XYZ file of C-alpha atoms in Angstrom:
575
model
C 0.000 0.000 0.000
C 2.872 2.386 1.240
C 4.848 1.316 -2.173
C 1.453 2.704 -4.093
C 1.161 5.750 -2.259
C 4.543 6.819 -2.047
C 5.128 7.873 -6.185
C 2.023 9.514 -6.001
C 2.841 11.754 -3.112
C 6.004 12.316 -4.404
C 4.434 12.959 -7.875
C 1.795 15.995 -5.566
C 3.967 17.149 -3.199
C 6.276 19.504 -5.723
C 3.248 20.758 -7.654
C 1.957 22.003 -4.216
C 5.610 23.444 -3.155
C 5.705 25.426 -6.184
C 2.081 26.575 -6.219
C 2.372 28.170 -2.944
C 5.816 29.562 -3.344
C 4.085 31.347 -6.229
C 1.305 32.437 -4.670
C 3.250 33.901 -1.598
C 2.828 37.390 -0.686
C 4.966 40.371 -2.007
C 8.170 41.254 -0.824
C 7.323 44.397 1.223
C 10.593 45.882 0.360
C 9.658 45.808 -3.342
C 6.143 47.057 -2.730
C 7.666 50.173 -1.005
C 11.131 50.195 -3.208
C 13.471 50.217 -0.113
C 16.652 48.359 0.562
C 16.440 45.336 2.931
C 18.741 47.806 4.886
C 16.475 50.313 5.011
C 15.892 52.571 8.460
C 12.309 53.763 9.866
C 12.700 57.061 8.458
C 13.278 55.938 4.633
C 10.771 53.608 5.150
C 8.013 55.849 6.052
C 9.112 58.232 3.464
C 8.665 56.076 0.729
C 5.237 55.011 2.605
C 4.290 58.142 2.469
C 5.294 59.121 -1.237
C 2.998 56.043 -2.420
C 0.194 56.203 -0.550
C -0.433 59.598 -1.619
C 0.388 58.605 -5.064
C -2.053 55.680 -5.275
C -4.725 56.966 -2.731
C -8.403 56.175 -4.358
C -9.374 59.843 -3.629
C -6.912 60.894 -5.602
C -5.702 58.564 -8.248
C -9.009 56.889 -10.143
C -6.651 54.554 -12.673
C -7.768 50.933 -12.485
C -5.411 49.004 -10.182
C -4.792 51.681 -7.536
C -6.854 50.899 -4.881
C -5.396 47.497 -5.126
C -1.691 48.858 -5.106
C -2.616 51.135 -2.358
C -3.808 48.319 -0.336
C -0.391 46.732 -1.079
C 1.650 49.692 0.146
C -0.393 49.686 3.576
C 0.125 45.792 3.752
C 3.566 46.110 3.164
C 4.185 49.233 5.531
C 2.209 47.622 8.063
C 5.215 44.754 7.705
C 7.981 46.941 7.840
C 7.168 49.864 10.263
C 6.423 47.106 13.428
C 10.390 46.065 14.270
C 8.624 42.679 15.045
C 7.085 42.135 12.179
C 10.017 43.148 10.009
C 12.656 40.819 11.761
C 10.478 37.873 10.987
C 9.528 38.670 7.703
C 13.516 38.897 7.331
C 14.182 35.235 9.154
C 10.951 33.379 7.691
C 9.551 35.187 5.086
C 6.235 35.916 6.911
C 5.633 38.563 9.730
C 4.235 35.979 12.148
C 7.510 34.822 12.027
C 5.865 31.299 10.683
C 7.841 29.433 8.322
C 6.635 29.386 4.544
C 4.014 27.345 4.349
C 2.744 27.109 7.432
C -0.602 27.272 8.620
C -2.265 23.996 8.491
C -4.078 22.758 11.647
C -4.790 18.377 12.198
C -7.126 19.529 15.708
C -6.836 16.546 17.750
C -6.779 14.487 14.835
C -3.592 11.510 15.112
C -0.563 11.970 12.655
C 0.161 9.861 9.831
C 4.109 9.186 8.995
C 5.349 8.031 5.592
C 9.120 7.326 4.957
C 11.020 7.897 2.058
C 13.881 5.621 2.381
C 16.026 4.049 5.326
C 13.174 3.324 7.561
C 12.828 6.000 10.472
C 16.640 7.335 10.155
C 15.738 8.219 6.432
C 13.927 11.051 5.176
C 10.309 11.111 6.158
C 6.622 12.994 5.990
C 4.236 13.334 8.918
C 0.930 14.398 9.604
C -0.212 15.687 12.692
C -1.479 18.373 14.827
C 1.364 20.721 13.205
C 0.338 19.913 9.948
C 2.643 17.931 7.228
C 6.511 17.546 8.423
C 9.079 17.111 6.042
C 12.668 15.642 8.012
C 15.162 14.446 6.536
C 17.598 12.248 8.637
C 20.205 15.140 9.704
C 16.979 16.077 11.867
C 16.380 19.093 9.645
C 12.625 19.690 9.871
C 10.973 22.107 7.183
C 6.544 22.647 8.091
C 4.299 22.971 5.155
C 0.669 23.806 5.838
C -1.360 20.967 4.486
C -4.637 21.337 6.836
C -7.303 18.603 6.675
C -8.840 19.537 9.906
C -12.404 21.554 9.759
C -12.922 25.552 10.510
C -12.474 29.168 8.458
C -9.135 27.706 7.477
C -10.060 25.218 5.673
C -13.199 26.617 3.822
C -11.429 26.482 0.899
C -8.115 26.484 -1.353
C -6.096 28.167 -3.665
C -5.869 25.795 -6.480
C -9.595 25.315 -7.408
C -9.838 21.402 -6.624
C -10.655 19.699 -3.249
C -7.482 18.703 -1.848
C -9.469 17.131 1.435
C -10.852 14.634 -1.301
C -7.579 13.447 -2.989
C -5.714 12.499 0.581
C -8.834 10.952 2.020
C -8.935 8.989 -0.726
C -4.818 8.162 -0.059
C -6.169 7.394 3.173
C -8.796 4.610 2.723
C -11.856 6.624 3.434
C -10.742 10.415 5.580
C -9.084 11.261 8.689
C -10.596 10.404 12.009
C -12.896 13.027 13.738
C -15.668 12.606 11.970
C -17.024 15.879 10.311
C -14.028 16.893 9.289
C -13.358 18.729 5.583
C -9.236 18.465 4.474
C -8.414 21.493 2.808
C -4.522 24.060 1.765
C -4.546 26.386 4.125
C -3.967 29.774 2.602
C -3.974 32.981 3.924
C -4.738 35.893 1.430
C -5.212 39.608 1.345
C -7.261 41.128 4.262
C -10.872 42.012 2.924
C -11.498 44.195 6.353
C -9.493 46.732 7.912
C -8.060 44.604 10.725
C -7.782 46.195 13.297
C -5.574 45.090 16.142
C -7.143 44.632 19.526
C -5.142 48.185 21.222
C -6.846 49.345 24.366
C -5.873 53.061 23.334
C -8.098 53.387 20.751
C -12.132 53.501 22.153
C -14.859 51.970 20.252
C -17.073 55.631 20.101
C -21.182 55.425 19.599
C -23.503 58.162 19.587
C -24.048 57.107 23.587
C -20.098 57.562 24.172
C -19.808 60.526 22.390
C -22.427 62.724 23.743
C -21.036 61.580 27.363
C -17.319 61.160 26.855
C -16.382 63.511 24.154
C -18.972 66.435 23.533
C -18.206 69.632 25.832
C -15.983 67.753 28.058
C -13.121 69.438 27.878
C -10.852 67.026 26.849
C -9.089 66.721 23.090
C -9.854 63.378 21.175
C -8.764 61.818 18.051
C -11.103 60.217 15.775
C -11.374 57.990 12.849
C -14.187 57.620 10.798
C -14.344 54.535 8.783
C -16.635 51.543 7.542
C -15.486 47.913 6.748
C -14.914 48.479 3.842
C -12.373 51.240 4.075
C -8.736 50.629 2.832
C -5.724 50.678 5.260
C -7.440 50.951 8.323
C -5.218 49.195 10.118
C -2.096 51.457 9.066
C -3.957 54.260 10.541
C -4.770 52.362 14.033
C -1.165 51.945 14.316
C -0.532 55.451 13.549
C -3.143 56.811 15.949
C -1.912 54.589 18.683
C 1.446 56.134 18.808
C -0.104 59.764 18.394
C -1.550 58.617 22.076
C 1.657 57.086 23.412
C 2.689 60.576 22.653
C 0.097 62.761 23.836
C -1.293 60.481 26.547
C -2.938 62.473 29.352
C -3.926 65.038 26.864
C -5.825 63.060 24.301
C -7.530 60.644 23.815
C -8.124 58.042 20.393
C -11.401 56.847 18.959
C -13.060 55.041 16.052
C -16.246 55.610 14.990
C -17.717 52.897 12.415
C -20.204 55.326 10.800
C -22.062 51.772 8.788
C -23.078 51.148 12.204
C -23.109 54.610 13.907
C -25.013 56.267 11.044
C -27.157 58.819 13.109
C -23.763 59.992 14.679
C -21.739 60.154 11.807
C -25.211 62.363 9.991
C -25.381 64.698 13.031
C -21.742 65.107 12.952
C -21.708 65.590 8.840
C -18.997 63.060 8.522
C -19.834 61.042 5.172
C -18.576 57.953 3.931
C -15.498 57.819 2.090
C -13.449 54.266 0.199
C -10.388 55.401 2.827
C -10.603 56.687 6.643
C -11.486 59.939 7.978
C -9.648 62.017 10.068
C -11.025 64.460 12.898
C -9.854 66.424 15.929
C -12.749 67.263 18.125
C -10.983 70.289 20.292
C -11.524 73.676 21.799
C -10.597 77.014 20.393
C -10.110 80.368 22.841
C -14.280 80.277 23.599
C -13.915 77.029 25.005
C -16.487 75.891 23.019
C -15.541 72.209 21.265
C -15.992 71.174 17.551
C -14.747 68.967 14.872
C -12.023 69.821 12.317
C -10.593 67.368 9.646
C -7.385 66.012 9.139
C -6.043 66.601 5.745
C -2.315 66.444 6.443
C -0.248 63.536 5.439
C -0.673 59.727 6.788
C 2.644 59.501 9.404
C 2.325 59.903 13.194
C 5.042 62.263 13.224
C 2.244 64.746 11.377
C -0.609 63.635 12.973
C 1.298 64.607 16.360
C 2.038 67.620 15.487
C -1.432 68.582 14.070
C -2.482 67.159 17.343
C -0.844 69.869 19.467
C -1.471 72.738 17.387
C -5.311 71.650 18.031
C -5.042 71.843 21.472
C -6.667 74.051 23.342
C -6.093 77.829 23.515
C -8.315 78.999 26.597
C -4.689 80.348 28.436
C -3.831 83.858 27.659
C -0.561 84.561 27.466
C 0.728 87.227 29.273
C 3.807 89.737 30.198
C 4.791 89.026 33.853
C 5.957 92.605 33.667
C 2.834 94.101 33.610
C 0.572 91.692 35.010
C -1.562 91.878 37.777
C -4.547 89.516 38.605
C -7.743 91.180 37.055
C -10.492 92.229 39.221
C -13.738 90.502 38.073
C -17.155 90.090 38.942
C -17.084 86.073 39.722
C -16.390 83.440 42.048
C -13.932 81.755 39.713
C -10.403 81.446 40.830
C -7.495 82.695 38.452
C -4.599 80.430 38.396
C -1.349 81.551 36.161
C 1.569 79.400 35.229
C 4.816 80.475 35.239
C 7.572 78.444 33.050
C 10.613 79.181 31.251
C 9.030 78.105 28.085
C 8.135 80.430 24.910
C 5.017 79.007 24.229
C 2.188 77.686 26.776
C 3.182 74.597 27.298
C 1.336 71.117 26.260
C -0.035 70.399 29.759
C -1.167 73.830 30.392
C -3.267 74.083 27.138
C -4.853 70.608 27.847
C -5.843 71.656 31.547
C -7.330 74.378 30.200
C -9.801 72.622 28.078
C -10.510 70.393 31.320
C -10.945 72.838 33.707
C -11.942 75.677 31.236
C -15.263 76.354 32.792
C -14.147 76.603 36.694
C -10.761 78.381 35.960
C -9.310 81.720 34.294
C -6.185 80.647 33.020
C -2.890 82.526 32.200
C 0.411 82.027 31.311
C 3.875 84.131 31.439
C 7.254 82.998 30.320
C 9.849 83.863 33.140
C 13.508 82.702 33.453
C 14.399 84.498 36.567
C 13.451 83.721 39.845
C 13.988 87.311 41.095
C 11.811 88.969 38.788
C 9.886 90.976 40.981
C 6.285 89.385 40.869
C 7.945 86.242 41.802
C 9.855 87.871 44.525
C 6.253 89.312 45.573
C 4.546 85.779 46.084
C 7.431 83.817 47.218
C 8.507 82.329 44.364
C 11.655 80.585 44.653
C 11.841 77.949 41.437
C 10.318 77.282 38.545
C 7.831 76.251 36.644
C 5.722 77.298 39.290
C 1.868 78.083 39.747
C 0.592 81.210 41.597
C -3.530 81.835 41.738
C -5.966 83.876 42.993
C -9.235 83.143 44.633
C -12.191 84.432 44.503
C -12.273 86.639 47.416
C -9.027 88.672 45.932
C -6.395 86.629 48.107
C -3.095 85.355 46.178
C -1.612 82.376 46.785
C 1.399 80.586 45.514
C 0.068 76.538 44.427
C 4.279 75.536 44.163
C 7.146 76.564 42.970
C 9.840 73.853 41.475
C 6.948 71.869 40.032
C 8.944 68.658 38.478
C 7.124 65.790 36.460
C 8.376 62.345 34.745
C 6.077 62.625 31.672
C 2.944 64.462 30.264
C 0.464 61.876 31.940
C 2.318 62.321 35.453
C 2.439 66.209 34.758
C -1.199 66.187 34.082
C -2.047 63.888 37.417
C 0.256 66.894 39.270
C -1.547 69.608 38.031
C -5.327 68.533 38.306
C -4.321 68.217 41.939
C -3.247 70.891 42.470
C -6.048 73.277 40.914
C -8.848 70.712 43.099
C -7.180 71.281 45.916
C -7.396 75.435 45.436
C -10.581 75.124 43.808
C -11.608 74.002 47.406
C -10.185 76.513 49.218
C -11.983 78.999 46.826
C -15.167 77.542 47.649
C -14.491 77.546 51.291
C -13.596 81.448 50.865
C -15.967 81.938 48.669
C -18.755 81.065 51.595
C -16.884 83.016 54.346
C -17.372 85.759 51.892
C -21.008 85.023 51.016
C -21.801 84.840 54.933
C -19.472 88.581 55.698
C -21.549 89.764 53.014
C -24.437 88.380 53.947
C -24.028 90.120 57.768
C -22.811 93.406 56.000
C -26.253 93.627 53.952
C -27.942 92.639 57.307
C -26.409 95.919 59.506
C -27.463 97.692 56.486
C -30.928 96.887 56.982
C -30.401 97.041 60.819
C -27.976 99.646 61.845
C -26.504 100.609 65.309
C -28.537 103.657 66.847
C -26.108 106.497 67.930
C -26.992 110.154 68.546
C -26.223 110.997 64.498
C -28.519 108.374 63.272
C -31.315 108.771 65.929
C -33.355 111.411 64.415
C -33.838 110.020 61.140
C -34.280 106.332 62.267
C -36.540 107.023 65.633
C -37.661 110.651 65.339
C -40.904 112.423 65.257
C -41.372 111.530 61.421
C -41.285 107.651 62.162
C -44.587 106.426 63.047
C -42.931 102.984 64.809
C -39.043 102.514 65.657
C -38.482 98.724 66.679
C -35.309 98.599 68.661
C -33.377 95.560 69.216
C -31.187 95.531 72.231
C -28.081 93.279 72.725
C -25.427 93.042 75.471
C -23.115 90.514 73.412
C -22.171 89.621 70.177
C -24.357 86.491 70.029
C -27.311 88.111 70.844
C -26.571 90.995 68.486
C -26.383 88.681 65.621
C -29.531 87.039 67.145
C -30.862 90.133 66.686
C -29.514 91.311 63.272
C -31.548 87.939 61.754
C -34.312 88.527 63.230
C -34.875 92.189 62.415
C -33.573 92.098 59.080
C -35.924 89.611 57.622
C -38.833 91.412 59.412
C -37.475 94.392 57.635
C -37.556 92.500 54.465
C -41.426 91.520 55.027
C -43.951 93.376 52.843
C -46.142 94.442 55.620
C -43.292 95.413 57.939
C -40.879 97.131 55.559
C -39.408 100.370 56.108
C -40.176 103.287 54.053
C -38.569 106.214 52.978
C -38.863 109.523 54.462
C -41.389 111.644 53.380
C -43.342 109.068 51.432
C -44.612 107.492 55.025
C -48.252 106.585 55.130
C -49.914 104.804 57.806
C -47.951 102.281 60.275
C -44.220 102.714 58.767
C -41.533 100.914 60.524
C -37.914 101.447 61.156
C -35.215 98.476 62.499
C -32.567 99.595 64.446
C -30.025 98.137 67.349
C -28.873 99.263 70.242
C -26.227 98.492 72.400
C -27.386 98.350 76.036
C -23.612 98.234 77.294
C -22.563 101.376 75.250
C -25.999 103.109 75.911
C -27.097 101.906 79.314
C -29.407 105.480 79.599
C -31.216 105.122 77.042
C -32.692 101.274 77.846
C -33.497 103.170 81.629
C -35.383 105.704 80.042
C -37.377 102.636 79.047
C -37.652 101.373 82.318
C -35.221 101.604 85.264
C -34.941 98.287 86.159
C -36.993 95.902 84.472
C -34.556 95.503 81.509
C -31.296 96.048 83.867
C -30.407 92.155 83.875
C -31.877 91.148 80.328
C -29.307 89.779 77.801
C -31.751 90.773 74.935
C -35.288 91.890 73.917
C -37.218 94.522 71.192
C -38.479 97.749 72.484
C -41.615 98.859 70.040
C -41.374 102.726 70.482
C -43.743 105.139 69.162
C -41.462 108.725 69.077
C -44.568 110.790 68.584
C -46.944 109.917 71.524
C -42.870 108.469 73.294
C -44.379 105.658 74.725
C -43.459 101.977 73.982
C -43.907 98.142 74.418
C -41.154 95.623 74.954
C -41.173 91.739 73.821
C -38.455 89.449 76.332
C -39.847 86.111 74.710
C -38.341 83.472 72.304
C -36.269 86.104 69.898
C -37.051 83.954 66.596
C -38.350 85.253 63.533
C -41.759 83.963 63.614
C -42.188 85.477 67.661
C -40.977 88.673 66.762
C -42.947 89.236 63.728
C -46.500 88.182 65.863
C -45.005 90.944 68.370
C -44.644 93.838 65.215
C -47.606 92.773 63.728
C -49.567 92.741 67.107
C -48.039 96.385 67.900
C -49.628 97.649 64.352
C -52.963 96.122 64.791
C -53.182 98.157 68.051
C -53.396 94.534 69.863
C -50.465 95.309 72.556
C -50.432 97.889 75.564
C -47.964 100.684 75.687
C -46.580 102.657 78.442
C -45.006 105.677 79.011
C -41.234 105.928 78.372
C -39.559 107.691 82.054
C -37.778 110.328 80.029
C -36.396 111.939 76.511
C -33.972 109.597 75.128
C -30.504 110.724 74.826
C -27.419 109.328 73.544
C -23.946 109.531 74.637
């Protein structure tokens, strides 16, 4: 049986050596027209060259999409070291030997020798595939493939191969369903992309949350399955992010899938990827603009960081001085020896463009005189100012490793002062809030007695205080009285009816004029309101609960007419 079988496969096996050493892929070096010697640089250039040369956008002859998916297979080879040096040692970039590929399963080998028994020359079949050894121990693979899957769907020689060695075998390999098949690998028919975690999957969901207004830069490619050199790109926009990580980020949008997002966004289909940078210009408001520069990462970078964003203004330290303006925001300016803002400054500014005003100086001596002013002793170094007008250096010295680390260092530090503005912000709220109050409720004293409780003011309510507590006890209570429609205070001249006037007065200061209330009965009281009417000069006093609702069923009893009065003991002077 072995004696039939042998001249036959000896009579197939070279017909299948040559076929496939025919139908091998291009030599990459060719494809691009580079010596085997060639460096990165020359390589890319001639990348480059063709790809714009043969791109189907621009070049409609017949044959160019195909040679332009040639030059991205073949740059895709020789721009990954890896790939390259195994290409160079096998002839394949898997580093696989030629020919290799075929796949028994679990399926047992088969071994045919060609002379000498086992120390002769000899083929095997098995889970590698078919062996050919000859008896220096010199093995050489070739991918014949008779177990089932996508790689043995079919073959590249138009006849069923599976069929031929079943036959050799009396009736098919063990397994069962099993089809045999020449494994062949061809051209890719999708854009195969590799599985990097740099480069997000974006859909109308991600971009609206991720992306849109957020404040940080991204990187997109617009594409469809069927767009040429995909891949090239992927590897292209995954170093752009090695390089910029911290202040981009890289996306892909499939726009056959994500067709409402690519519509909204007015990005159409095109036969080879599109290129946008969603950023933000000095408004801080973000929007798309397209790539049109040339395919290398080296450009892409670059057009990268000119798209960052602009919200820092650049200023000169020698006449700058914080700006006074109307809002809470903090101010935060960065001082470096550098002559333009500097990458991590521009992309924290897109981040944090809404809760910061952001500026920038380039300084290269530490005793300039504004650094001098705020303690500046190194740099780069960040000085701000909060909202409440107080200056603060953040540090000085500030040192990083990398962009990402330099990033982590300065969100830090603009959270942490973005806290203490808040904190000063509130203080400053509540002063202000107190300040507005002893407007509405100010101190009685002999200048302000006449117009707040003279003859013209039908109703003075007085509140009376011995300590601070009770004085801003007081202040509450009166000033949202004062604030009540039926309560308020009016002006001078225009006073009709019961008008009302708030005032305080402070019993340790003024001791004569609470006696000339009463000479004893409010000698040992912390607090209370004295309702005084100047005209008729008599008055009431309330000692209970001093909260807002008490006090105001007090005034409003004392302008219904529902409270007794007496007579005060005499004129009321002040000191």
């Amino acid at each position: 049986m072995f004696r039939r079988v042998l001249p036959l496969l000896l009579l197939v096996l070279p017909f299948f050596f040559n076929s496939s050493s025919e139908a091998k892929a291009l030599d990459p070096y060719k494809v691009l027209g580079v010596d085997k010697n060639a460096n990165q640089r020359e390589i890319q250039k001639a990348f480059h060259k063709l790809s714009l040369k043969y791109h189907p956008d621009k070049n409609k002859n017949k044959g160019a999409q195909e040679k332009f998916a040639e030059i991205n297979n073949a740059y895709e080879i020789l721009s990954d070291e890896e790939k390259r040096k195994n290409y160079d040692l096998y002839g394949d970039e898997k580093g696989d030997a030629r020919f290799q590929g075929g796949n028994f399963g679990n399926q047992e080998g088969y071994t045919y020798f060609t002379s000498g028994g086992s120390n002769g020359g000899h083929f095997t079949s098995g889970p590698g595939g078919w062996h050919t050894t000859s008896d220096q121990g010199n093995e050489r693979t070739f991918s014949f493939s008779f177990a089932g899957g996508p790689a043995s769907s079919g073959n590249q020689f138009g006849f069923d191969v599976g069929d031929m060695f079943s036959n050799l075998f009396g009736g098919g390999m063990k397994g069962g369903n099993h089809n045999g098949g020449f494994s062949y690998s061809g051209a890719r028919s999708n854009p195969g992309f590799s599985n990097s975690k740099s480069i997000q999957d974006v859909n109308l969901q991600a971009f609206n949350k991720q992306i849109k207004d957020q404040g940080l830069t991204w990187f997109l490619m617009f594409y469809t399955p069927s767009t040429q050199g995909c891949h090239v790109i992927e590897s292209m926009l995954d170093d752009v992010f090695k390089s910029l990580n911290g202040a981009l980020k890289v996306g892909k949008v499939n726009c056959q899938i994500e067709k409402t997002l690519c519509r909204d966004l007015g990005v159409s289909s095109s036969k080879t990827a599109r290129l946008f940078i969603y950023s933000y210009g000095s408004s801080g408001k973000g929007s798309l603009l397209e790539y049109n520069g040339d395919l290398d990462a080296r450009s892409m970078k670059t057009f990268c960081q000119e798209h960052l964003p602009r919200i820092s203004k650049r200023v000169d330290l020698s006449r700058f001085e914080f700006p006074n303006v109307n809002s809470d925001l903090p101010q935060v300016l960065l001082l470096s020896s550098r002559k333009d803002t500097p990458i991590m400054w521009r992309a924290i500014s897109g981040l944090y463009r809404k809760r910061f005003v952001f500026f920038d100086a380039e300084v290269h001596d530490v005793s300039h005189p504004f650094l001098k002013k705020y303690g500046v002793d190194a740099i780069p170094a960040l000085v701000g100012k909060l909202g409440n007008g107080d200056v603060h250096l953040l540090k000085s010295g500030i040192t990083v490793k990398d962009l990402q680390s330099g990033m982590n260092e300065l969100k830090a530090l603009l959270e942490s002062f973005e806290k203490k503005n808040k904190a000063a912000s509130t203080h400053k709220k509540k002063e202000h809030q107190a300040e507005t109050q002893q407007r509405d409720v100010p101190l009685l004293t002999a200048s302000n007695f006449e117009t707040l409780c003279g003859d013209r003011t039908p109703l003075c309510v007085i509140g009376v205080f011995r300590s601070q507590k009770d004085k801003k006890n007081l202040v509450d209570v009166l000033s949202a009285l004062s604030r009540k429609r039926l309560t308020r205070i009016q002006k001078l001249g225009d006073a009709t009816g019961d008008s009302v006037s708030y005032s305080l007065l402070d019993a340790n200061k003024q001791p004569q004029v609470l006696s000339s209330f009463d000479m004893s009965a409010f000698k040992h009281l912390d607090k209370l309101i004295v309702a005084y009417k100047p005209r008729k000069g008599k008055f009431a006093a309330f000692t209970g609960d001093m909260s807002i609702e008490e006090a105001e069923k007090f005034v409003s009893s004392v302008l219904n007419g529902d409270v007794g009065f007496s007579k005060i003991r005499q004129d009321l002077a002040f000191r």
